Tab-separated table of C-alpha atoms in Angstrom:
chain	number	residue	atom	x	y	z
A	255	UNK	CA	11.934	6.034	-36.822
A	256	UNK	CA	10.372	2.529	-37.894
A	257	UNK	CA	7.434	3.874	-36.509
A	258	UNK	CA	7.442	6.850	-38.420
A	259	UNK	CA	7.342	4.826	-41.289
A	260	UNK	CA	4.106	2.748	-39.948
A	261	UNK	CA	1.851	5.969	-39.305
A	262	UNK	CA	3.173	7.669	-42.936
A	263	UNK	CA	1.892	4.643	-44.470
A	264	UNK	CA	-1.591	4.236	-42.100
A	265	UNK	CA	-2.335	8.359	-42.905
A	266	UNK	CA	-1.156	7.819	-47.067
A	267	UNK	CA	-3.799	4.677	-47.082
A	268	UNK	CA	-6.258	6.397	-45.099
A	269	UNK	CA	-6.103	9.743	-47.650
A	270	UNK	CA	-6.596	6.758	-50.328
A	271	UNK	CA	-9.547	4.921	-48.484
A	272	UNK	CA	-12.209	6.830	-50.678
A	273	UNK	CA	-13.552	5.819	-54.622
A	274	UNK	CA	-13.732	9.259	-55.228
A	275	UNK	CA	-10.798	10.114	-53.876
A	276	UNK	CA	-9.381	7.118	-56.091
A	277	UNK	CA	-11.078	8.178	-59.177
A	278	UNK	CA	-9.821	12.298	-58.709
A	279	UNK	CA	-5.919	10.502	-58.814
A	280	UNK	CA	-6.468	8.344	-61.543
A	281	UNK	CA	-8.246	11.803	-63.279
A	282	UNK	CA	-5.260	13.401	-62.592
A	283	UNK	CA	-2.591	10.908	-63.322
A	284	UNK	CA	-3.330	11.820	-66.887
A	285	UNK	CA	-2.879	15.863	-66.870
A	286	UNK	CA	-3.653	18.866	-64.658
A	287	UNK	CA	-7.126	19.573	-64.446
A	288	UNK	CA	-9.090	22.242	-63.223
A	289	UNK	CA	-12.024	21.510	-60.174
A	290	UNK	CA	-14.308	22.102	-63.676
A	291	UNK	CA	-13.016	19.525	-65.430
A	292	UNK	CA	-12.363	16.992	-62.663
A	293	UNK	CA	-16.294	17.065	-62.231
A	294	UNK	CA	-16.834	16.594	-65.868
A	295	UNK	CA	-14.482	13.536	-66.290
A	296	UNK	CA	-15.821	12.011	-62.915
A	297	UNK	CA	-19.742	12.825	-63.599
A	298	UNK	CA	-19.654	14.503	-60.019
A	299	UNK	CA	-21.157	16.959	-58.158
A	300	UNK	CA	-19.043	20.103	-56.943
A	301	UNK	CA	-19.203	19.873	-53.804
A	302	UNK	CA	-18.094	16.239	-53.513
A	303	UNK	CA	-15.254	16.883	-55.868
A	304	UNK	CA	-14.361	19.722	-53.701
A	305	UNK	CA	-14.507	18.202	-50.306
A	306	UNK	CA	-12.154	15.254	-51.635
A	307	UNK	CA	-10.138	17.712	-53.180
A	308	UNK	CA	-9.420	19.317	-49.825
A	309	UNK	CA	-8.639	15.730	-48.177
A	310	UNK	CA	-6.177	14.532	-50.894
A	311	UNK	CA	-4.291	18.514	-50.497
A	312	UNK	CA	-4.414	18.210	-46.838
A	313	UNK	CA	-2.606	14.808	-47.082
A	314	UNK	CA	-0.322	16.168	-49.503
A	315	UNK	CA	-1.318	14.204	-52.439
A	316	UNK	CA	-1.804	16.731	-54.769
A	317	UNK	CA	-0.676	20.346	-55.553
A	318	UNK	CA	-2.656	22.880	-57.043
A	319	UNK	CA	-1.976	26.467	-58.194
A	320	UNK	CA	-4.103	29.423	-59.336
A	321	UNK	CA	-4.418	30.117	-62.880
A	322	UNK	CA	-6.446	33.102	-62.900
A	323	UNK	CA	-9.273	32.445	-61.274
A	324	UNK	CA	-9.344	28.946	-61.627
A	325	UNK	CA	-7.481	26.334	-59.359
A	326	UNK	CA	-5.845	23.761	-61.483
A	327	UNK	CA	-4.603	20.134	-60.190
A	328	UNK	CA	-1.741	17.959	-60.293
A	329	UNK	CA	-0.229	14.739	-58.369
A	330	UNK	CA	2.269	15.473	-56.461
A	331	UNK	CA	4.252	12.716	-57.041
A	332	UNK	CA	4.368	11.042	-60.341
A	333	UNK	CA	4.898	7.257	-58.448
A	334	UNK	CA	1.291	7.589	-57.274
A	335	UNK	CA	0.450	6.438	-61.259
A	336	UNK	CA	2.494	3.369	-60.652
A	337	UNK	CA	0.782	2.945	-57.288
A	338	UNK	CA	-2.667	2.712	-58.424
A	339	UNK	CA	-1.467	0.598	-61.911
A	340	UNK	CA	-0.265	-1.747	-59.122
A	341	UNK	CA	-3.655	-1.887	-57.447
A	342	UNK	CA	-5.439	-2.700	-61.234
A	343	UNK	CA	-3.281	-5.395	-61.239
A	344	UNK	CA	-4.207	-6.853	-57.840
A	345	UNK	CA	-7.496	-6.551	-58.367
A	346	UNK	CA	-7.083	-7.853	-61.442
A	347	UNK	CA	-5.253	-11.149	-60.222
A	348	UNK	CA	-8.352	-11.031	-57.327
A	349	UNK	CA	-10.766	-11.351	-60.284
A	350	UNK	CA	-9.154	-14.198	-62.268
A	351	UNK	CA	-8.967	-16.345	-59.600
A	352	UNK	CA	-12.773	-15.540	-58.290
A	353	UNK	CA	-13.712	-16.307	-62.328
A	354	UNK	CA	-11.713	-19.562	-62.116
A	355	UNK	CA	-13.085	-20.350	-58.711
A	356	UNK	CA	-16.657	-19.735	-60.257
A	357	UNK	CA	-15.754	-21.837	-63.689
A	358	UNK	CA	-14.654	-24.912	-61.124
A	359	UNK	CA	-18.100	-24.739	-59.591
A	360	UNK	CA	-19.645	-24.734	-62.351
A	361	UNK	CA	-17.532	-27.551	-63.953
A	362	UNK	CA	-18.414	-29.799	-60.658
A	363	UNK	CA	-22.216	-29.767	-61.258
C-alpha cells in the first residue's frame, strides 16, 4: 500500500512537470473555462492548449463537460489551488534568500 502512495505521488508530479500544464491549473483555479478562453488567458496556441489539456484529463486533474458544442474546464479537486499557492510560496522563500545571497555579495566588495 505504501507503495501505492509513492507511484500516486511520482504520476500526480509528473502530470504537473509542464509550465503550461502549470499555467492551464492556475487558469482554471479561478473559474471554468472553455479550450477558447484558456488560449486567450494563456496567449497560446490551440493545439498546445489542447495536447496539455488531454495530459492533465488523462491524469485526472481536471473534468470537463460539453456545453453545447463547446468543452468547458474545471479542477477536479479544489486542494490543487492550495497546492500551487504552496509552490508561490516556495519559490518565493527560494527567491529571498537568492536576493539576500546576491545583496551579501555585493555588500563584501
Amino acid at each position: 500500500m505504501e507503495g501505492d502512495l509513492q507511484k500516486f505521488k511520482a504520476d500526480f508530479f509528473k502530470a504537473l512537470a509542464h509550465p503550461l500544464r502549470i499555467r492551464i491549473l492556475e487558469v482554471l483555479s479561478e473559474g471554468e473555462r472553455n479550450v477558447n478562453e484558456l488560449q486567450t488567458a494563456l496567449g497560446s496556441e490551440g493545439s498546445a492548449v489542447s495536447q496539455q489539456l488531454a495530459v492533465l484529463r488523462a491524469k485526472n486533474l481536471v473534468n470537463s463537460f460539453k456545453e453545447g458544442t463547446t468543452v468547458v474546464y474545471s479542477l477536479r479537486d479544489p486542494l490543487l489551488t492550495e497546492l500551487l499557492a504552496v509552490a508561490r510560496r516556495i519559490f518565493d522563500n527560494h527567491l529571498v534568500e537568492a536576493i539576500s545571497l546576491l545583496e551579501g555579495i555585493r555588500n563584501e566588495k
